């Protein structure tokens, strides 16, 4: 078995979901009961286990010993057992004899005994969990075993997608990203994932670049240094990974095409805003399922309702351990259009909107023509809605000073604080 870990108390099933990254590992679980097997099966479907290969078998530790006499052991073995202390220790010794060096072991038991727990830790067991096991606690336990010491906390991935084309999802994504950076004062990267038709460079009045295209093309050598070179600065806290917006060649992507880019960007800033195009493909589905928060923008019409309901259904099923996507209703109150009432829309989708943005063509067209953000305006109407969305998806709140336009003295002190080498350092 692996080297002895530092003893720590059993996992808390009520622990909050952490933002973790589980590497490509193989996990074999051998369970005594159906309840634990079902929980581990649910954990295997969690988005944070996407890289891991997890199999669940009956038979407990006896089945594990028999199995690994004939086959090589995986990265992690999980054993559920009801054996009393001395019998279990003897069986663990037998299991160790048939396992490869470096294999780690997690034990799920039914005895809440700290002395027994310490004995297991002294024998090289990586984790002991007390049954019943919640799926998220199981995922968290694996993350703690395979965590990377010295690595900073991963940033949140916020994915924005429209229920139909032209629903305004990109505009909302860009304004919310701007708000997080300039009102909540957190470092943000906005990634325009619509390579042929992306509008982020237009909305921020920047020249279109090959930023995101180069990041995908050079994903094998992409790191924080290369990513930094590909970014376009849009302020002290905001950077843009813009789309080329050219049609010289088709942009066909494999399912994992954006995986490396998202991982590198996620480790560079507290918030990564993904402007996901309105297409349904293997890579867009994977991107949405893997995100920490999903915002679906819909117009209150029949097509918007149908598509939003379909998206909510698919994503809820694919993310059983995560909150449902957030709903934003856009262009509410458009003249000469029969609309579905927000209350009826919410009832059909099964989610209350976190914002209802009123129709105001003049305001949005004017901002687009100037390459400015609507969120820069007075803290009312759409600007207030963008702030509400930003606070909802980040869990942060804008300070009262920031809502009143900020304090010159506070800005002075902010400039006096020594900056890290990377201006986008985590925790900004």
C-alpha positions as a LaTeX table, in Angstrom:
\begin{tabular}{lrrr}
\hline
Residue & $x$ (\AA) & $y$ (\AA) & $z$ (\AA) \\
\hline
Unk1 & 0.00 & 0.00 & 0.00 \\
Unk2 & 0.98 & 3.67 & $-0.16$ \\
Unk3 & 2.98 & 5.55 & 2.44 \\
Unk4 & 1.20 & 6.41 & 5.68 \\
Unk5 & $-0.83$ & 9.61 & 5.36 \\
Unk6 & $-1.21$ & 12.14 & 8.13 \\
Unk7 & $-4.13$ & 10.94 & 10.28 \\
Unk8 & $-7.24$ & 13.08 & 10.09 \\
Unk9 & $-10.83$ & 12.65 & 11.22 \\
Unk10 & $-13.35$ & 10.77 & 9.09 \\
Unk11 & $-14.96$ & 12.74 & 6.26 \\
Unk12 & $-17.97$ & 14.88 & 7.05 \\
Unk13 & $-20.88$ & 13.84 & 4.79 \\
Unk14 & $-22.35$ & 17.32 & 5.10 \\
Unk15 & $-19.18$ & 19.03 & 3.87 \\
Unk16 & $-19.81$ & 21.68 & 1.20 \\
Unk17 & $-18.93$ & 20.92 & $-2.39$ \\
Unk18 & $-15.38$ & 22.01 & $-3.11$ \\
Unk19 & $-13.95$ & 23.11 & $-6.42$ \\
Unk20 & $-11.61$ & 20.18 & $-6.99$ \\
Unk21 & $-9.89$ & 18.51 & $-9.90$ \\
Unk22 & $-9.61$ & 14.71 & $-9.88$ \\
Unk23 & $-6.93$ & 13.32 & $-12.22$ \\
Unk24 & $-7.16$ & 10.39 & $-14.60$ \\
Unk25 & $-7.23$ & 7.47 & $-12.16$ \\
Unk26 & $-8.79$ & 4.04 & $-12.05$ \\
Unk27 & $-10.97$ & 3.20 & $-9.05$ \\
Unk28 & $-12.39$ & $-0.23$ & $-8.17$ \\
Unk29 & $-15.01$ & $-0.35$ & $-5.41$ \\
Unk30 & $-16.09$ & $-3.60$ & $-3.70$ \\
Unk31 & $-19.26$ & $-3.17$ & $-1.68$ \\
Unk32 & $-21.10$ & $-5.24$ & 0.91 \\
Unk33 & $-24.43$ & $-3.48$ & 0.57 \\
Unk34 & $-26.65$ & $-2.05$ & $-2.14$ \\
Unk35 & $-26.95$ & 1.39 & $-0.50$ \\
Unk36 & $-23.23$ & 2.15 & $-0.56$ \\
Unk37 & $-22.92$ & 0.71 & $-4.09$ \\
Unk38 & $-25.72$ & 3.01 & $-5.26$ \\
Unk39 & $-24.07$ & 6.08 & $-3.66$ \\
Unk40 & $-20.72$ & 5.28 & $-5.27$ \\
Unk41 & $-22.45$ & 4.77 & $-8.60$ \\
Unk42 & $-24.02$ & 8.22 & $-8.25$ \\
Unk43 & $-20.61$ & 9.67 & $-7.42$ \\
Unk44 & $-19.17$ & 8.10 & $-10.58$ \\
Unk45 & $-21.62$ & 10.20 & $-12.62$ \\
Unk46 & $-20.52$ & 13.44 & $-10.98$ \\
Unk47 & $-18.89$ & 15.98 & $-13.32$ \\
Unk48 & $-15.74$ & 16.13 & $-11.19$ \\
Unk49 & $-15.20$ & 12.40 & $-11.77$ \\
Unk50 & $-15.22$ & 12.81 & $-15.56$ \\
Unk51 & $-11.57$ & 11.78 & $-15.95$ \\
Unk52 & $-11.70$ & 8.89 & $-13.51$ \\
Unk53 & $-12.73$ & 5.34 & $-14.41$ \\
Unk54 & $-14.77$ & 3.86 & $-11.58$ \\
Unk55 & $-16.26$ & 0.36 & $-11.37$ \\
Unk56 & $-18.44$ & $-1.02$ & $-8.59$ \\
Unk57 & $-18.59$ & $-4.71$ & $-7.68$ \\
Unk58 & $-20.29$ & $-6.69$ & $-4.91$ \\
Unk59 & $-18.56$ & $-8.94$ & $-2.41$ \\
Unk60 & $-16.56$ & $-6.62$ & $-0.18$ \\
Unk61 & $-12.96$ & $-7.32$ & 0.74 \\
Unk62 & $-13.12$ & $-11.05$ & 0.00 \\
Unk63 & $-14.09$ & $-10.33$ & $-3.60$ \\
Unk64 & $-11.29$ & $-7.75$ & $-3.86$ \\
Unk65 & $-8.66$ & $-10.24$ & $-2.69$ \\
Unk66 & $-9.86$ & $-12.86$ & $-5.18$ \\
Unk67 & $-9.99$ & $-10.31$ & $-8.01$ \\
Unk68 & $-6.49$ & $-8.90$ & $-7.54$ \\
Unk69 & $-4.89$ & $-12.32$ & $-7.29$ \\
Unk70 & $-5.58$ & $-12.56$ & $-11.02$ \\
Unk71 & $-5.46$ & $-8.93$ & $-12.18$ \\
Unk72 & $-3.31$ & $-5.84$ & $-11.52$ \\
Unk73 & $-4.60$ & $-3.43$ & $-8.91$ \\
Unk74 & $-5.83$ & 0.07 & $-9.88$ \\
Unk75 & $-4.80$ & 3.46 & $-8.52$ \\
Unk76 & $-7.43$ & 3.30 & $-5.77$ \\
Unk77 & $-9.32$ & 0.43 & $-4.15$ \\
Unk78 & $-12.47$ & 1.15 & $-2.17$ \\
Unk79 & $-13.68$ & $-1.48$ & 0.28 \\
Unk80 & $-16.98$ & $-1.46$ & 2.12 \\
Unk81 & $-16.96$ & $-3.84$ & 5.06 \\
Unk82 & $-18.92$ & $-4.82$ & 8.14 \\
Unk83 & $-16.15$ & $-7.00$ & 9.58 \\
Unk84 & $-15.13$ & $-6.37$ & 13.20 \\
Unk85 & $-11.76$ & $-4.72$ & 13.85 \\
Unk86 & $-9.35$ & $-7.66$ & 14.18 \\
Unk87 & $-10.90$ & $-9.63$ & 11.31 \\
Unk88 & $-10.78$ & $-6.61$ & 9.03 \\
Unk89 & $-7.13$ & $-5.93$ & 9.85 \\
Unk90 & $-6.24$ & $-9.52$ & 8.99 \\
Unk91 & $-8.12$ & $-9.26$ & 5.68 \\
Unk92 & $-6.39$ & $-5.96$ & 4.87 \\
Unk93 & $-3.03$ & $-7.68$ & 5.33 \\
Unk94 & $-4.13$ & $-10.34$ & 2.85 \\
Unk95 & $-5.30$ & $-7.65$ & 0.41 \\
Unk96 & $-1.96$ & $-5.84$ & 0.66 \\
Unk97 & $-0.17$ & $-9.03$ & $-0.45$ \\
Unk98 & $-1.98$ & $-9.06$ & $-3.82$ \\
Unk99 & $-1.83$ & $-5.32$ & $-4.58$ \\
Unk100 & 0.78 & $-3.49$ & $-6.61$ \\
Unk101 & 3.03 & $-0.92$ & $-4.90$ \\
Unk102 & 1.49 & 2.55 & $-5.00$ \\
Unk103 & $-2.12$ & 1.39 & $-4.89$ \\
Unk104 & $-4.12$ & 3.43 & $-2.39$ \\
Unk105 & $-6.96$ & 2.11 & $-0.24$ \\
Unk106 & $-10.15$ & 3.70 & 1.05 \\
Unk107 & $-12.25$ & 1.82 & 3.60 \\
Unk108 & $-15.96$ & 2.42 & 4.13 \\
Unk109 & $-16.97$ & 0.96 & 7.48 \\
Unk110 & $-19.88$ & 0.86 & 9.87 \\
Unk111 & $-17.95$ & 1.36 & 13.13 \\
Unk112 & $-17.51$ & 4.90 & 14.49 \\
Unk113 & $-14.37$ & 4.13 & 16.50 \\
Unk114 & $-11.52$ & 6.65 & 16.58 \\
Unk115 & $-9.01$ & 4.08 & 17.90 \\
Unk116 & $-9.84$ & 1.76 & 15.00 \\
Unk117 & $-9.58$ & 4.69 & 12.59 \\
Unk118 & $-6.08$ & 5.48 & 13.85 \\
Unk119 & $-5.07$ & 1.85 & 13.49 \\
Unk120 & $-6.21$ & 1.88 & 9.86 \\
Unk121 & $-4.25$ & 5.07 & 9.18 \\
Unk122 & $-1.11$ & 3.57 & 10.73 \\
Unk123 & $-1.40$ & 0.63 & 8.30 \\
Unk124 & $-1.39$ & 2.91 & 5.26 \\
Unk125 & $-5.13$ & 3.27 & 4.59 \\
Unk126 & $-5.62$ & 6.58 & 2.81 \\
Unk127 & $-9.16$ & 7.29 & 3.99 \\
Unk128 & $-11.83$ & 5.85 & 6.27 \\
Unk129 & $-15.44$ & 6.85 & 5.72 \\
Unk130 & $-18.40$ & 6.00 & 7.90 \\
Unk131 & $-21.41$ & 4.52 & 6.10 \\
Unk132 & $-23.84$ & 5.68 & 4.79 \\
Unk133 & $-21.80$ & 7.62 & 2.24 \\
Unk134 & $-23.11$ & 10.65 & 0.38 \\
Unk135 & $-21.97$ & 10.88 & $-3.27$ \\
Unk136 & $-20.37$ & 14.30 & $-2.85$ \\
Unk137 & $-18.54$ & 13.20 & 0.31 \\
Unk138 & $-17.13$ & 10.26 & $-1.65$ \\
Unk139 & $-15.96$ & 12.59 & $-4.44$ \\
Unk140 & $-14.43$ & 14.94 & $-1.86$ \\
Unk141 & $-12.59$ & 12.05 & $-0.20$ \\
Unk142 & $-11.04$ & 10.99 & $-3.51$ \\
Unk143 & $-10.03$ & 14.59 & $-4.19$ \\
Unk144 & $-8.33$ & 14.79 & $-0.78$ \\
Unk145 & $-6.34$ & 11.63 & $-1.52$ \\
Unk146 & $-5.19$ & 12.83 & $-4.93$ \\
Unk147 & $-4.96$ & 16.54 & $-4.16$ \\
Unk148 & $-1.88$ & 18.39 & $-5.35$ \\
Unk149 & $-0.04$ & 19.99 & $-2.40$ \\
Unk150 & 0.90 & 23.60 & $-2.99$ \\
Unk151 & $-1.68$ & 24.14 & $-5.73$ \\
Unk152 & $-3.97$ & 27.11 & $-5.29$ \\
Unk153 & $-7.72$ & 26.94 & $-5.30$ \\
Unk154 & $-9.25$ & 26.55 & $-8.74$ \\
Unk155 & $-11.32$ & 29.37 & $-10.10$ \\
Unk156 & $-15.01$ & 29.01 & $-10.87$ \\
Unk157 & $-16.17$ & 28.26 & $-14.41$ \\
Unk158 & $-19.33$ & 30.17 & $-15.34$ \\
Unk159 & $-20.91$ & 29.00 & $-18.61$ \\
Unk160 & $-23.48$ & 31.14 & $-20.45$ \\
Unk161 & $-25.61$ & 29.70 & $-23.25$ \\
Unk162 & $-28.74$ & 30.80 & $-25.06$ \\
Unk163 & $-31.89$ & 28.73 & $-25.25$ \\
Unk164 & $-32.02$ & 29.76 & $-28.90$ \\
Unk165 & $-29.87$ & 31.73 & $-31.29$ \\
Unk166 & $-30.05$ & 35.49 & $-30.80$ \\
Unk167 & $-31.43$ & 35.29 & $-27.27$ \\
Unk168 & $-28.73$ & 37.67 & $-26.03$ \\
Unk169 & $-26.63$ & 35.17 & $-24.08$ \\
Unk170 & $-23.32$ & 36.62 & $-25.32$ \\
Unk171 & $-24.31$ & 40.16 & $-24.36$ \\
Unk172 & $-25.29$ & 38.96 & $-20.89$ \\
Unk173 & $-22.09$ & 36.91 & $-20.50$ \\
Unk174 & $-19.92$ & 39.91 & $-21.44$ \\
Unk175 & $-21.80$ & 42.33 & $-19.17$ \\
Unk176 & $-21.74$ & 39.92 & $-16.25$ \\
Unk177 & $-18.02$ & 39.29 & $-16.76$ \\
Unk178 & $-17.43$ & 43.06 & $-16.83$ \\
Unk179 & $-19.49$ & 43.44 & $-13.65$ \\
Unk180 & $-17.55$ & 40.75 & $-11.78$ \\
Unk181 & $-14.30$ & 42.46 & $-12.75$ \\
Unk182 & $-15.30$ & 46.09 & $-12.20$ \\
Unk183 & $-17.97$ & 45.94 & $-9.51$ \\
Unk184 & $-16.92$ & 42.87 & $-7.52$ \\
Unk185 & $-13.21$ & 43.59 & $-8.24$ \\
Unk186 & $-12.31$ & 39.97 & $-9.05$ \\
Unk187 & $-10.01$ & 38.90 & $-11.87$ \\
Unk188 & $-11.92$ & 37.45 & $-14.82$ \\
Unk189 & $-11.18$ & 35.87 & $-18.18$ \\
Unk190 & $-13.98$ & 35.89 & $-20.76$ \\
Unk191 & $-13.52$ & 33.15 & $-23.38$ \\
Unk192 & $-15.48$ & 33.61 & $-26.62$ \\
Unk193 & $-16.09$ & 30.02 & $-27.72$ \\
Unk194 & $-17.97$ & 30.96 & $-30.90$ \\
Unk195 & $-14.88$ & 30.93 & $-33.12$ \\
Unk196 & $-16.51$ & 31.76 & $-36.48$ \\
Unk197 & $-19.10$ & 34.31 & $-35.29$ \\
Unk198 & $-18.03$ & 35.49 & $-31.82$ \\
Unk199 & $-18.84$ & 39.08 & $-30.83$ \\
Unk200 & $-16.74$ & 39.59 & $-27.70$ \\
Unk201 & $-14.08$ & 41.62 & $-29.50$ \\
Unk202 & $-16.79$ & 43.91 & $-30.95$ \\
Unk203 & $-18.54$ & 44.32 & $-27.60$ \\
Unk204 & $-15.29$ & 45.35 & $-25.90$ \\
Unk205 & $-14.06$ & 47.43 & $-28.88$ \\
Unk206 & $-10.95$ & 45.29 & $-29.35$ \\
Unk207 & $-9.38$ & 43.93 & $-32.52$ \\
Unk208 & $-10.34$ & 40.32 & $-33.21$ \\
Unk209 & $-7.46$ & 37.94 & $-32.59$ \\
Unk210 & $-6.62$ & 34.28 & $-32.89$ \\
Unk211 & $-6.46$ & 34.05 & $-29.08$ \\
Unk212 & $-8.78$ & 31.17 & $-28.41$ \\
Unk213 & $-7.97$ & 29.47 & $-31.73$ \\
Unk214 & $-4.24$ & 29.49 & $-30.90$ \\
Unk215 & $-4.95$ & 28.21 & $-27.39$ \\
Unk216 & $-6.81$ & 25.21 & $-28.79$ \\
Unk217 & $-4.30$ & 24.62 & $-31.58$ \\
Unk218 & $-1.37$ & 24.64 & $-29.12$ \\
Unk219 & $-3.15$ & 22.88 & $-26.26$ \\
Unk220 & $-0.30$ & 20.39 & $-25.83$ \\
Unk221 & 2.04 & 23.17 & $-24.71$ \\
Unk222 & $-0.54$ & 25.55 & $-23.25$ \\
Unk223 & 0.38 & 26.87 & $-19.82$ \\
Unk224 & $-0.24$ & 30.04 & $-17.85$ \\
Unk225 & 2.62 & 31.87 & $-19.61$ \\
Unk226 & 1.35 & 31.10 & $-23.12$ \\
Unk227 & $-2.21$ & 31.83 & $-22.08$ \\
Unk228 & $-1.13$ & 35.23 & $-20.78$ \\
Unk229 & 0.32 & 36.08 & $-24.20$ \\
Unk230 & $-2.95$ & 35.20 & $-25.94$ \\
Unk231 & $-5.14$ & 37.37 & $-23.72$ \\
Unk232 & $-6.37$ & 40.84 & $-24.60$ \\
Unk233 & $-6.51$ & 43.24 & $-21.65$ \\
Unk234 & $-9.81$ & 45.01 & $-21.06$ \\
Unk235 & $-8.98$ & 46.66 & $-17.73$ \\
Unk236 & $-7.24$ & 46.01 & $-14.43$ \\
Unk237 & $-9.24$ & 42.87 & $-13.67$ \\
Unk238 & $-10.66$ & 41.76 & $-17.02$ \\
Unk239 & $-9.00$ & 39.85 & $-19.85$ \\
Unk240 & $-10.50$ & 38.56 & $-23.08$ \\
Unk241 & $-9.75$ & 35.41 & $-25.03$ \\
Unk242 & $-11.33$ & 36.49 & $-28.27$ \\
Unk243 & $-12.53$ & 34.51 & $-31.26$ \\
Unk244 & $-11.03$ & 35.05 & $-34.74$ \\
Unk245 & $-14.50$ & 35.49 & $-36.33$ \\
Unk246 & $-13.35$ & 34.26 & $-39.74$ \\
Unk247 & $-14.77$ & 31.68 & $-42.13$ \\
Unk248 & $-11.59$ & 30.63 & $-43.91$ \\
Unk249 & $-11.93$ & 27.13 & $-42.53$ \\
Unk250 & $-14.57$ & 25.17 & $-40.59$ \\
Unk251 & $-14.19$ & 24.90 & $-36.83$ \\
Unk252 & $-14.95$ & 21.29 & $-35.99$ \\
Unk253 & $-13.92$ & 20.21 & $-32.50$ \\
Unk254 & $-13.56$ & 16.94 & $-30.66$ \\
Unk255 & $-15.32$ & 16.47 & $-27.34$ \\
Unk256 & $-12.29$ & 17.40 & $-25.22$ \\
Unk257 & $-10.92$ & 20.18 & $-27.45$ \\
Unk258 & $-11.39$ & 22.92 & $-24.84$ \\
Unk259 & $-10.50$ & 20.85 & $-21.79$ \\
Unk260 & $-6.86$ & 21.95 & $-21.43$ \\
Unk261 & $-7.71$ & 25.59 & $-22.09$ \\
Unk262 & $-10.38$ & 25.59 & $-19.40$ \\
Unk263 & $-8.07$ & 23.89 & $-16.89$ \\
Unk264 & $-5.22$ & 26.35 & $-17.45$ \\
Unk265 & $-7.50$ & 29.40 & $-17.35$ \\
Unk266 & $-9.34$ & 28.06 & $-14.31$ \\
Unk267 & $-6.04$ & 27.88 & $-12.42$ \\
Unk268 & $-5.13$ & 31.46 & $-13.42$ \\
Unk269 & $-8.10$ & 33.54 & $-12.25$ \\
Unk270 & $-10.93$ & 33.32 & $-9.72$ \\
Unk271 & $-13.58$ & 33.42 & $-12.48$ \\
Unk272 & $-13.64$ & 32.10 & $-16.03$ \\
Unk273 & $-16.68$ & 33.19 & $-18.06$ \\
Unk274 & $-17.45$ & 30.93 & $-21.02$ \\
Unk275 & $-19.51$ & 32.43 & $-23.81$ \\
Unk276 & $-20.87$ & 29.16 & $-25.26$ \\
Unk277 & $-22.45$ & 29.34 & $-28.74$ \\
Unk278 & $-25.96$ & 28.07 & $-29.40$ \\
Unk279 & $-25.01$ & 24.72 & $-30.93$ \\
Unk280 & $-25.52$ & 21.26 & $-29.53$ \\
Unk281 & $-22.44$ & 19.09 & $-30.00$ \\
Unk282 & $-20.28$ & 16.78 & $-27.93$ \\
Unk283 & $-17.92$ & 19.60 & $-26.92$ \\
Unk284 & $-20.65$ & 22.09 & $-25.96$ \\
Unk285 & $-22.43$ & 19.46 & $-23.88$ \\
Unk286 & $-19.18$ & 18.50 & $-22.16$ \\
Unk287 & $-18.36$ & 22.15 & $-21.50$ \\
Unk288 & $-21.74$ & 22.86 & $-19.94$ \\
Unk289 & $-21.81$ & 19.71 & $-17.83$ \\
Unk290 & $-18.33$ & 20.43 & $-16.44$ \\
Unk291 & $-19.03$ & 24.06 & $-15.51$ \\
Unk292 & $-19.50$ & 25.18 & $-11.92$ \\
Unk293 & $-22.45$ & 27.39 & $-12.81$ \\
Unk294 & $-24.63$ & 27.46 & $-15.94$ \\
Unk295 & $-26.73$ & 30.45 & $-16.99$ \\
Unk296 & $-29.38$ & 29.81 & $-19.65$ \\
Unk297 & $-30.72$ & 32.93 & $-21.35$ \\
Unk298 & $-34.16$ & 32.67 & $-22.91$ \\
Unk299 & $-36.69$ & 35.00 & $-24.45$ \\
Unk300 & $-40.23$ & 34.55 & $-23.11$ \\
Unk301 & $-41.64$ & 32.99 & $-26.27$ \\
Unk302 & $-42.65$ & 29.47 & $-27.24$ \\
Unk303 & $-39.32$ & 28.47 & $-28.83$ \\
Unk304 & $-37.41$ & 29.85 & $-25.85$ \\
Unk305 & $-39.63$ & 27.91 & $-23.45$ \\
Unk306 & $-39.31$ & 24.62 & $-25.33$ \\
Unk307 & $-35.54$ & 24.85 & $-25.67$ \\
Unk308 & $-34.97$ & 26.06 & $-22.13$ \\
Unk309 & $-37.04$ & 23.19 & $-20.76$ \\
Unk310 & $-35.02$ & 20.70 & $-22.83$ \\
Unk311 & $-31.73$ & 22.20 & $-21.67$ \\
Unk312 & $-32.78$ & 22.16 & $-18.03$ \\
Unk313 & $-33.88$ & 18.55 & $-18.30$ \\
Unk314 & $-30.67$ & 17.30 & $-19.93$ \\
Unk315 & $-28.35$ & 19.27 & $-17.64$ \\
Unk316 & $-30.18$ & 18.34 & $-14.44$ \\
Unk317 & $-29.88$ & 14.68 & $-15.36$ \\
Unk318 & $-26.19$ & 15.00 & $-16.30$ \\
Unk319 & $-25.35$ & 16.95 & $-13.12$ \\
Unk320 & $-27.23$ & 15.11 & $-10.35$ \\
Unk321 & $-25.06$ & 16.52 & $-7.55$ \\
Unk322 & $-25.07$ & 20.15 & $-8.71$ \\
Unk323 & $-27.60$ & 22.97 & $-8.50$ \\
Unk324 & $-29.85$ & 23.39 & $-11.50$ \\
Unk325 & $-28.82$ & 25.90 & $-14.17$ \\
Unk326 & $-29.79$ & 29.53 & $-13.60$ \\
Unk327 & $-32.47$ & 31.10 & $-15.76$ \\
Unk328 & $-32.35$ & 34.63 & $-17.17$ \\
Unk329 & $-35.30$ & 36.00 & $-19.15$ \\
Unk330 & $-34.21$ & 38.57 & $-21.71$ \\
Unk331 & $-36.08$ & 41.17 & $-23.77$ \\
Unk332 & $-39.13$ & 41.00 & $-21.55$ \\
Unk333 & $-41.91$ & 43.35 & $-22.67$ \\
Unk334 & $-41.05$ & 43.51 & $-26.38$ \\
Unk335 & $-43.80$ & 45.46 & $-28.20$ \\
Unk336 & $-46.18$ & 43.62 & $-30.52$ \\
Unk337 & $-45.07$ & 40.20 & $-29.32$ \\
Unk338 & $-47.21$ & 37.73 & $-27.45$ \\
Unk339 & $-45.14$ & 36.67 & $-24.46$ \\
Unk340 & $-45.27$ & 33.92 & $-21.89$ \\
Unk341 & $-45.55$ & 35.42 & $-18.43$ \\
Unk342 & $-42.36$ & 35.01 & $-16.37$ \\
Unk343 & $-44.30$ & 33.14 & $-13.67$ \\
Unk344 & $-45.69$ & 30.67 & $-16.23$ \\
Unk345 & $-42.28$ & 30.32 & $-17.87$ \\
Unk346 & $-40.66$ & 29.58 & $-14.50$ \\
Unk347 & $-43.34$ & 27.05 & $-13.58$ \\
Unk348 & $-42.88$ & 25.15 & $-16.86$ \\
Unk349 & $-39.06$ & 25.11 & $-16.64$ \\
Unk350 & $-39.00$ & 24.44 & $-12.91$ \\
Unk351 & $-36.70$ & 27.37 & $-12.09$ \\
Unk352 & $-37.31$ & 30.94 & $-11.05$ \\
Unk353 & $-35.40$ & 33.50 & $-13.15$ \\
Unk354 & $-32.54$ & 35.21 & $-11.34$ \\
Unk355 & $-33.12$ & 38.23 & $-13.57$ \\
Unk356 & $-35.72$ & 39.53 & $-16.01$ \\
Unk357 & $-34.09$ & 42.04 & $-18.36$ \\
Unk358 & $-36.57$ & 44.42 & $-20.02$ \\
Unk359 & $-36.58$ & 45.07 & $-23.74$ \\
Unk360 & $-34.64$ & 48.24 & $-24.52$ \\
Unk361 & $-33.33$ & 48.14 & $-28.08$ \\
Unk362 & $-31.98$ & 51.68 & $-28.02$ \\
Unk363 & $-29.88$ & 51.14 & $-24.90$ \\
Unk364 & $-28.28$ & 47.89 & $-26.05$ \\
Unk365 & $-27.73$ & 48.96 & $-29.67$ \\
Unk366 & $-26.12$ & 52.20 & $-28.53$ \\
Unk367 & $-23.76$ & 50.34 & $-26.18$ \\
Unk368 & $-22.84$ & 47.84 & $-28.91$ \\
Unk369 & $-22.10$ & 50.60 & $-31.41$ \\
Unk370 & $-19.80$ & 52.29 & $-28.90$ \\
Unk371 & $-18.05$ & 49.10 & $-27.86$ \\
Unk372 & $-19.23$ & 49.72 & $-24.30$ \\
Unk373 & $-21.00$ & 47.68 & $-21.65$ \\
Unk374 & $-24.58$ & 48.41 & $-20.60$ \\
Unk375 & $-23.41$ & 47.43 & $-17.09$ \\
Unk376 & $-21.31$ & 50.62 & $-17.02$ \\
Unk377 & $-24.46$ & 52.70 & $-16.73$ \\
Unk378 & $-26.39$ & 53.83 & $-13.69$ \\
Unk379 & $-27.07$ & 51.05 & $-11.14$ \\
Unk380 & $-30.68$ & 50.62 & $-12.27$ \\
Unk381 & $-32.52$ & 48.57 & $-14.88$ \\
Unk382 & $-30.25$ & 46.25 & $-16.90$ \\
Unk383 & $-27.12$ & 47.32 & $-14.98$ \\
Unk384 & $-28.79$ & 46.27 & $-11.75$ \\
Unk385 & $-29.84$ & 42.97 & $-13.38$ \\
Unk386 & $-26.25$ & 42.24 & $-14.42$ \\
Unk387 & $-25.09$ & 42.93 & $-10.87$ \\
Unk388 & $-27.75$ & 40.57 & $-9.51$ \\
Unk389 & $-26.65$ & 37.83 & $-11.92$ \\
Unk390 & $-22.98$ & 38.38 & $-11.04$ \\
Unk391 & $-23.66$ & 38.16 & $-7.32$ \\
Unk392 & $-25.85$ & 35.09 & $-7.79$ \\
Unk393 & $-23.34$ & 33.02 & $-9.79$ \\
Unk394 & $-20.23$ & 34.08 & $-7.84$ \\
Unk395 & $-21.62$ & 34.07 & $-4.31$ \\
Unk396 & $-19.99$ & 37.46 & $-3.81$ \\
Unk397 & $-21.59$ & 40.82 & $-3.11$ \\
Unk398 & $-20.58$ & 44.25 & $-4.22$ \\
Unk399 & $-19.53$ & 46.50 & $-1.36$ \\
Unk400 & $-21.70$ & 49.50 & $-0.50$ \\
Unk401 & $-18.81$ & 51.77 & $-1.45$ \\
Unk402 & $-18.69$ & 50.14 & $-4.87$ \\
Unk403 & $-22.42$ & 50.57 & $-5.35$ \\
Unk404 & $-22.08$ & 54.29 & $-4.63$ \\
Unk405 & $-19.38$ & 54.71 & $-7.21$ \\
Unk406 & $-16.42$ & 53.81 & $-5.02$ \\
Unk407 & $-14.21$ & 55.79 & $-2.67$ \\
Unk408 & $-11.24$ & 57.76 & $-4.04$ \\
Unk409 & $-9.35$ & 57.04 & $-0.83$ \\
Unk410 & $-10.11$ & 53.33 & $-1.18$ \\
Unk411 & $-8.88$ & 53.39 & $-4.78$ \\
Unk412 & $-5.68$ & 55.09 & $-3.62$ \\
Unk413 & $-5.04$ & 52.39 & $-1.03$ \\
Unk414 & $-5.79$ & 49.71 & $-3.64$ \\
Unk415 & $-3.10$ & 51.19 & $-5.89$ \\
Unk416 & $-0.65$ & 51.23 & $-2.97$ \\
Unk417 & $-1.00$ & 47.48 & $-2.32$ \\
Unk418 & 1.99 & 45.62 & $-3.85$ \\
Unk419 & 0.87 & 43.59 & $-6.84$ \\
Unk420 & 1.96 & 39.99 & $-7.45$ \\
Unk421 & 4.06 & 39.21 & $-10.51$ \\
Unk422 & 0.95 & 37.91 & $-12.29$ \\
Unk423 & $-1.63$ & 40.70 & $-12.26$ \\
Unk424 & $-4.34$ & 38.05 & $-12.53$ \\
Unk425 & $-3.27$ & 36.19 & $-9.39$ \\
Unk426 & $-5.93$ & 34.21 & $-7.61$ \\
Unk427 & $-7.91$ & 35.81 & $-4.85$ \\
Unk428 & $-8.09$ & 39.23 & $-6.51$ \\
\hline
\end{tabular}
